[in-house]
Short mmCIF file of C-alpha atoms in Angstrom, two decimals:
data_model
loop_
_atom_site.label_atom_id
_atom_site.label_comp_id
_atom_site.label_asym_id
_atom_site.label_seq_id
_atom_site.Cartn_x
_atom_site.Cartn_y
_atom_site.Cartn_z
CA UNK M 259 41.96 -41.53 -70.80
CA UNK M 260 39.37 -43.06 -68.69
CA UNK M 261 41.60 -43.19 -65.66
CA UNK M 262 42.48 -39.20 -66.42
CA UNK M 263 38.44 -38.42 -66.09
CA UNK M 264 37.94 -40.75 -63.11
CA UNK M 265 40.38 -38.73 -61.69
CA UNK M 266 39.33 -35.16 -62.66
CA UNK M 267 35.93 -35.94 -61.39
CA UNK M 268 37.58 -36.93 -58.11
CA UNK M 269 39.21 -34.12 -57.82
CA UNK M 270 35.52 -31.75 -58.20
CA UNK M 271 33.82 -33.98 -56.14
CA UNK M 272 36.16 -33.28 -53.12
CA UNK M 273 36.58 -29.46 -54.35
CA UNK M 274 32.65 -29.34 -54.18
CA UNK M 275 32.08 -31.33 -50.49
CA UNK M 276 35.37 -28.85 -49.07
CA UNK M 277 33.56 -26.16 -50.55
CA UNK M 278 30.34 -26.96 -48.59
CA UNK M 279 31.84 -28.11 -45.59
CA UNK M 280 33.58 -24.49 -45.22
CA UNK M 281 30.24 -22.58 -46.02
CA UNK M 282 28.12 -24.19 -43.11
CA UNK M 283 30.91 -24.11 -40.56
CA UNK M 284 32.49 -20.54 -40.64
CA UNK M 285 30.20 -17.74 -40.17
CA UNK M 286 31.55 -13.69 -40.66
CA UNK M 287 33.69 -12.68 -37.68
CA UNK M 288 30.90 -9.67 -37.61
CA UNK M 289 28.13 -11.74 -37.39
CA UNK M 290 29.42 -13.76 -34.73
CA UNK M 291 30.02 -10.77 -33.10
CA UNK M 292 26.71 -9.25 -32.83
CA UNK M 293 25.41 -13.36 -31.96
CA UNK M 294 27.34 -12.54 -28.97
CA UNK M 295 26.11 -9.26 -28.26
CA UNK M 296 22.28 -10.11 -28.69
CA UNK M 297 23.11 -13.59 -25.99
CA UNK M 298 24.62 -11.53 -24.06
CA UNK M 299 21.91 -8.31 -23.82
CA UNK M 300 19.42 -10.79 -23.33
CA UNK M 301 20.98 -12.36 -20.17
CA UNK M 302 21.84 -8.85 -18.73
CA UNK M 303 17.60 -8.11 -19.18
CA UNK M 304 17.26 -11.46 -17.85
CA UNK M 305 19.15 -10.89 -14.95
CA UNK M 306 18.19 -7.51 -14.38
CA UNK M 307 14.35 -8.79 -13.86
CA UNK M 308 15.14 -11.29 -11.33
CA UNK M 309 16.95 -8.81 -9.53
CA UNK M 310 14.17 -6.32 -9.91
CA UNK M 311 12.16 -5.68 -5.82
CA UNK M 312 9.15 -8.37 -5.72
CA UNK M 313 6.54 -5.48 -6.90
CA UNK M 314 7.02 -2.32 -8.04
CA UNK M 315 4.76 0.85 -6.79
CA UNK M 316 3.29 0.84 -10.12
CA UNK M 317 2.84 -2.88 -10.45
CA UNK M 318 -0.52 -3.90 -12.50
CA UNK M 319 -0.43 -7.39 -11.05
CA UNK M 320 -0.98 -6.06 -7.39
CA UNK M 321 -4.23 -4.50 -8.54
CA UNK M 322 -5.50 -7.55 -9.80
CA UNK M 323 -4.92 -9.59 -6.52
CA UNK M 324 -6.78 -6.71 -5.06
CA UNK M 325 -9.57 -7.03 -7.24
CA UNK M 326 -9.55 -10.68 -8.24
CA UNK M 327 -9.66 -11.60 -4.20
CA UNK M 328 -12.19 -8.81 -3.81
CA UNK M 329 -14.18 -11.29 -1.59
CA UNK M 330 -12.04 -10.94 1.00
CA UNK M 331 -12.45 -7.33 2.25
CA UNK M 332 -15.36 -5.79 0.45
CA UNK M 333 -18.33 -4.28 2.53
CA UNK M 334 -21.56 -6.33 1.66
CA UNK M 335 -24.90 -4.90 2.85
CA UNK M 336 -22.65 -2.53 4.79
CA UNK M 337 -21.88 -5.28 7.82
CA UNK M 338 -18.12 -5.98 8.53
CA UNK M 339 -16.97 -8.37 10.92
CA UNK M 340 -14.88 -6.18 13.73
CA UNK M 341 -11.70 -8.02 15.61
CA UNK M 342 -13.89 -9.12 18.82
CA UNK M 343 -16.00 -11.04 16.35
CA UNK M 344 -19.02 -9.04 16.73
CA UNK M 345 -21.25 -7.97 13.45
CA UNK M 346 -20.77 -3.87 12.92
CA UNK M 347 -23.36 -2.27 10.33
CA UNK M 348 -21.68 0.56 9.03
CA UNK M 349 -23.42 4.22 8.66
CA UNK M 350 -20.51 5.10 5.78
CA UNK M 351 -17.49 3.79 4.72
CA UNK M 352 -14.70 3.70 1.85
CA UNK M 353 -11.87 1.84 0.42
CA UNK M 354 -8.13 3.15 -0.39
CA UNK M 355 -5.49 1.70 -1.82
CA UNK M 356 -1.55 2.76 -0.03
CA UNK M 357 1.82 1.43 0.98
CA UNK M 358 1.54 2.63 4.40
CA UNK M 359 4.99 0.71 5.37
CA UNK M 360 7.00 1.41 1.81
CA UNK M 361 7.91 -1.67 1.23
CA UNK M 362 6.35 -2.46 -2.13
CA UNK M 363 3.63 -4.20 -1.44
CA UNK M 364 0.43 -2.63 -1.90
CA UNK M 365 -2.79 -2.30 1.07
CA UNK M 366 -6.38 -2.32 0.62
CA UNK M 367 -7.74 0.11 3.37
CA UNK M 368 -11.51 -0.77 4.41
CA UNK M 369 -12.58 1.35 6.61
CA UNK M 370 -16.07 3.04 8.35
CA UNK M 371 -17.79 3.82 11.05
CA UNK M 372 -21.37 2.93 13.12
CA UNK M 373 -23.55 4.37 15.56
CA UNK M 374 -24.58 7.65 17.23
CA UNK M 375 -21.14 7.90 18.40
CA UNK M 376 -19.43 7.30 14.68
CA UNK M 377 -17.36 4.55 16.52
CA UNK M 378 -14.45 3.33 13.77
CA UNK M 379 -13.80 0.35 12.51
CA UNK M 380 -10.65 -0.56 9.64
CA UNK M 381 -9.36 -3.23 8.44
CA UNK M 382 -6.35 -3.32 6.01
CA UNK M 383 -5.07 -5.98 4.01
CA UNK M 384 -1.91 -6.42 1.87
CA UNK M 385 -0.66 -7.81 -1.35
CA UNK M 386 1.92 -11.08 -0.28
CA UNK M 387 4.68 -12.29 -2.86
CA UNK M 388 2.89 -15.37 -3.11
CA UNK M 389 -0.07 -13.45 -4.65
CA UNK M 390 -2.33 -13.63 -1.75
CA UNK M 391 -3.73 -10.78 0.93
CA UNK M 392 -2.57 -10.89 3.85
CA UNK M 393 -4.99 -9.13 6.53
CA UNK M 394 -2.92 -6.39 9.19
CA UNK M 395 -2.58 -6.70 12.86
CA UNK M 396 -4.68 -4.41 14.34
CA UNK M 397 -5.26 -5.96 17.76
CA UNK M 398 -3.39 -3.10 19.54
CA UNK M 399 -5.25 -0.58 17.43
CA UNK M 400 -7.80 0.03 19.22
CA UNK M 401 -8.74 2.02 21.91
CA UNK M 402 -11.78 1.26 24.36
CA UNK M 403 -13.42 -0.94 21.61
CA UNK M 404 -12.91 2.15 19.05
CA UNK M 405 -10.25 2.42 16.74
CA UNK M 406 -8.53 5.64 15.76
CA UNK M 407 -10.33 7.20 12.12
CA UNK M 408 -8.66 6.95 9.20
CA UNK M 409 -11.80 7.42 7.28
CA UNK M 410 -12.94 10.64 9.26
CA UNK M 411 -9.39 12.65 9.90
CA UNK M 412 -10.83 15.79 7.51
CA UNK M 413 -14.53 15.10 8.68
CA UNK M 414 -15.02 13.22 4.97
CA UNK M 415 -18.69 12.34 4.62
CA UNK M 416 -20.92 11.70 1.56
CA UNK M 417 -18.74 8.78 0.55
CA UNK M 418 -21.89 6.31 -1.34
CA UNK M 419 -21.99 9.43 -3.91
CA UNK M 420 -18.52 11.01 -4.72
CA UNK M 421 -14.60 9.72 -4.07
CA UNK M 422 -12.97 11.79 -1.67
CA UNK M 423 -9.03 12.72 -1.18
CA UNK M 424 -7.76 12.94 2.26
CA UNK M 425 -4.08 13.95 3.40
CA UNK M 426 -2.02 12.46 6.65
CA UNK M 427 1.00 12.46 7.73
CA UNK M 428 3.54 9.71 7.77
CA UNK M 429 6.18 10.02 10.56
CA UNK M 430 9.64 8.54 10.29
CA UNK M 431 12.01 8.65 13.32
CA UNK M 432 15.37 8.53 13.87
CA UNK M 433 15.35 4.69 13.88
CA UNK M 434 13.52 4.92 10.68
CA UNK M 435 9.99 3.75 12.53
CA UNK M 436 7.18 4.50 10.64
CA UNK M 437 3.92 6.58 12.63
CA UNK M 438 1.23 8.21 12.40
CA UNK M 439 -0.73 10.89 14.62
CA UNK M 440 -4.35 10.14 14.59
CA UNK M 441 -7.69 11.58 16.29
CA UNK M 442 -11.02 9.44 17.16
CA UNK M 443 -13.71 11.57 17.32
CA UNK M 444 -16.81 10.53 19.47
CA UNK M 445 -19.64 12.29 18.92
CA UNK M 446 -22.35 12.98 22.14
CA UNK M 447 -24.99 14.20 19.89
CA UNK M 448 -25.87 17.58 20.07
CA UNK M 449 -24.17 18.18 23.23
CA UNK M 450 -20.36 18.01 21.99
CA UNK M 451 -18.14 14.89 21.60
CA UNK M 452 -15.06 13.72 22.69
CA UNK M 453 -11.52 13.63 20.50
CA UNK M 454 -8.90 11.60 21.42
CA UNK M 455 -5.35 11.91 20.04
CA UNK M 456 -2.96 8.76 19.06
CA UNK M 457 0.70 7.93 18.35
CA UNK M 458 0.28 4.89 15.91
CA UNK M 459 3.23 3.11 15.14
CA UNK M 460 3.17 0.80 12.02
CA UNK M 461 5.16 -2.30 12.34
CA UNK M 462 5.70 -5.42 10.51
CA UNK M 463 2.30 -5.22 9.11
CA UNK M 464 0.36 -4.49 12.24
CA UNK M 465 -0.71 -0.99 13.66
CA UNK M 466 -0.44 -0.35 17.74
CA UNK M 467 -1.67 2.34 19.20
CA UNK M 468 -0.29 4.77 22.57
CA UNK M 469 -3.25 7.14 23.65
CA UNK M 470 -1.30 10.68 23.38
CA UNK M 471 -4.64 12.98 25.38
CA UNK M 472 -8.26 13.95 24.71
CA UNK M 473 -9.88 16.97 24.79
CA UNK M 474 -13.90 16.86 25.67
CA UNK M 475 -16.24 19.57 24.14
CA UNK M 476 -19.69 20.46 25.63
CA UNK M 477 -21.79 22.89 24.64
CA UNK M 478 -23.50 23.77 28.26
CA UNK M 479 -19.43 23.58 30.13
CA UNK M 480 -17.05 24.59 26.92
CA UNK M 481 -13.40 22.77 26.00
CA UNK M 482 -11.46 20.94 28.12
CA UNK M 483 -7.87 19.29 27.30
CA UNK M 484 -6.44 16.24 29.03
CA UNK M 485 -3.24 14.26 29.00
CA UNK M 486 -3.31 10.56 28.59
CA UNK M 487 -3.45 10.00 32.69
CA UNK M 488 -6.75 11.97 32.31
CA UNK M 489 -4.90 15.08 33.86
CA UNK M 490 -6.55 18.70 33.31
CA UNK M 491 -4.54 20.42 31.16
CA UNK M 492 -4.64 24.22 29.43
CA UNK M 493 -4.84 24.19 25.56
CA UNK M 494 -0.88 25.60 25.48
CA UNK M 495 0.34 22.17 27.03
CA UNK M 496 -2.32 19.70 25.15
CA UNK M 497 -0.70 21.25 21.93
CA UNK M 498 3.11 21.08 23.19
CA UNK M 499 2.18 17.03 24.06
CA UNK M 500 1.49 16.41 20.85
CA UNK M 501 4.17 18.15 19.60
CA UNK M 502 6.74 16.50 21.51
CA UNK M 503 5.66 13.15 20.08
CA UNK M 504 6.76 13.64 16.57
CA UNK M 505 9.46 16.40 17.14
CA UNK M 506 12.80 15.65 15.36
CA UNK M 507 10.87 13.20 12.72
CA UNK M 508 10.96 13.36 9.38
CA UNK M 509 7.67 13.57 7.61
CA UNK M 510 5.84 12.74 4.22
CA UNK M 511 2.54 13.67 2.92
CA UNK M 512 0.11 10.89 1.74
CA UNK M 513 -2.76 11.37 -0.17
CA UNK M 514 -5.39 8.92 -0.01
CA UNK M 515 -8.21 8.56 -2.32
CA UNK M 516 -11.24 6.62 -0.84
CA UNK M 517 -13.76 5.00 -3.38
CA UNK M 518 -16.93 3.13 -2.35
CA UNK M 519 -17.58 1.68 -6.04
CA UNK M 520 -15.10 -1.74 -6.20
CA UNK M 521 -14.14 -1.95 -9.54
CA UNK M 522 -10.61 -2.99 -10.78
CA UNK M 523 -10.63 1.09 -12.61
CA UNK M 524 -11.26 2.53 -8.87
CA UNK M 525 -8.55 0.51 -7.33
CA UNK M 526 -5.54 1.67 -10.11
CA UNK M 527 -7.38 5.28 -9.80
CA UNK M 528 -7.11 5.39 -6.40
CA UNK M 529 -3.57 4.71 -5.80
CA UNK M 530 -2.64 6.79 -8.78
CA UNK M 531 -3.53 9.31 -6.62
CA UNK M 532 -2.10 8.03 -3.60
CA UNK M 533 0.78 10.73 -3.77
CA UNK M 534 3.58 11.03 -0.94
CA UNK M 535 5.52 13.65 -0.97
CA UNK M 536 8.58 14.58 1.69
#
């Protein structure tokens, strides 16, 4: 009798440890299943944001280098430092945020102008992967220690009290080389002023420019048009020139919205409106 007991309680014993064993180890087929699915959606996200370009357009964290490293390019007492080294104090100028290049990385545009003559001065910097600013090349931008306007192109003034939006033109060629047409205005006083007219070709984060012609206006002699070898021209051929440097191109509209106020809401607002359009 005792051995019959010993060996019915055996017999539970190993019933009850099988019986455990089984329940830990084997899961549903279904929930395995949907284990699987879950590893496998998460790898596929994974994988999907390592693939992802370094920044998108509508990347926060590019604002916040902007704006965190705001030390770097904005405007105190109105004095910016121009590329021969020399101190300019500017009469107006504003700030923009772009992708002039369209490669993902976002640009802070700083630009103005000083003196009688409303000679420009810009300076653009741009978001790096490693989360730094990066300033432009614009050695080659300039032309007879003035620089083409991106601030003035519609005549903006009035900047220190309102934002302002202003519309270019981005060229692309058939090489896909990015340009731009701009104008530097001089201005001779009353008298008149001087406009001259540039290809600017944007390249690998620098801007050169190629003097296209001028035309000078004078109150006391009228309008007069030249080409870039300071030729006399008639208005019919100054217009046809710069024509012929962007014909065949394809071109987008960029809006840019310059802002004087730096604040991290003015720098998302202001490429928010930074619309291009083909």
């Amino acid at each position: 009798m005792y051995l019959k007991k010993n060996i019915v309680l055996s017999l539970l014993l190993i019933m009850s440890i099988n019986g455990c064993s089984k329940n830990e180890v084997i899961e549903p087929k279904e929930q395995i299943q949907k284990n699987e699915e879950k590893v496998s959606k998460e790898q596929f996200q994974e994988a999907e944001e390592i693939e992802k370009a370094p920044y998108d357009s509508t990347d926060l964290t590019q604002y916040d280098i902007i704006y965190n490293q705001r030390s770097v390019w904005e405007i105190k007492d109105s004095t910016i430092k121009s590329s021969y080294g020399e101190l300019i104090e500017y009469e107006d100028y504003g700030n923009a945020i772009t992708d002039l290049d369209g490669d993902g990385y976002l640009e802070i545009i700083v630009s103005g102008w000083a003196g009688t003559g409303h000679f420009s001065t810009n300076k653009i910097f741009e978001c790096t992967e490693d989360n730094r600013l990066q300033e432009w090349n614009l050695d080659n931008f300039a032309y007879d220690y003035s620089e083409p306007d991106l601030l003035l192109q519609n005549e903006i003034d009035g900047l220190h009290s309102d934002s302002s939006i202003e519309n270019i033109v981005i060229f692309r060629d058939k090489d896909e080389m990015s340009f731009l047409i701009l104008k530097d205005k001089e201005f001779w006083g009353a008298e008149g002023g001087e406009t001259c007219y540039f290809k600017v070709t944007i390249n690998d984060n620098a801007l050169s420019s190629q003097l296209l012609g001028y035309k000078q206006e004078n109150v006391n002699d009228g309008l007069y048009f030249y080409d870039s070898s300071e030729n006399l021209i008639s208005k019919e051929e100054f217009d046809s020139l710069l024509k012929e440097s962007y014909v065949g191109a394809k071109k987008s509209n960029l809006s840019l919205k310059w802002f004087y106020d730096v604040t991290a809401e003015n720098i998302e607002d202001s490429y928010n409106q930074n619309k291009c359009q083909d």
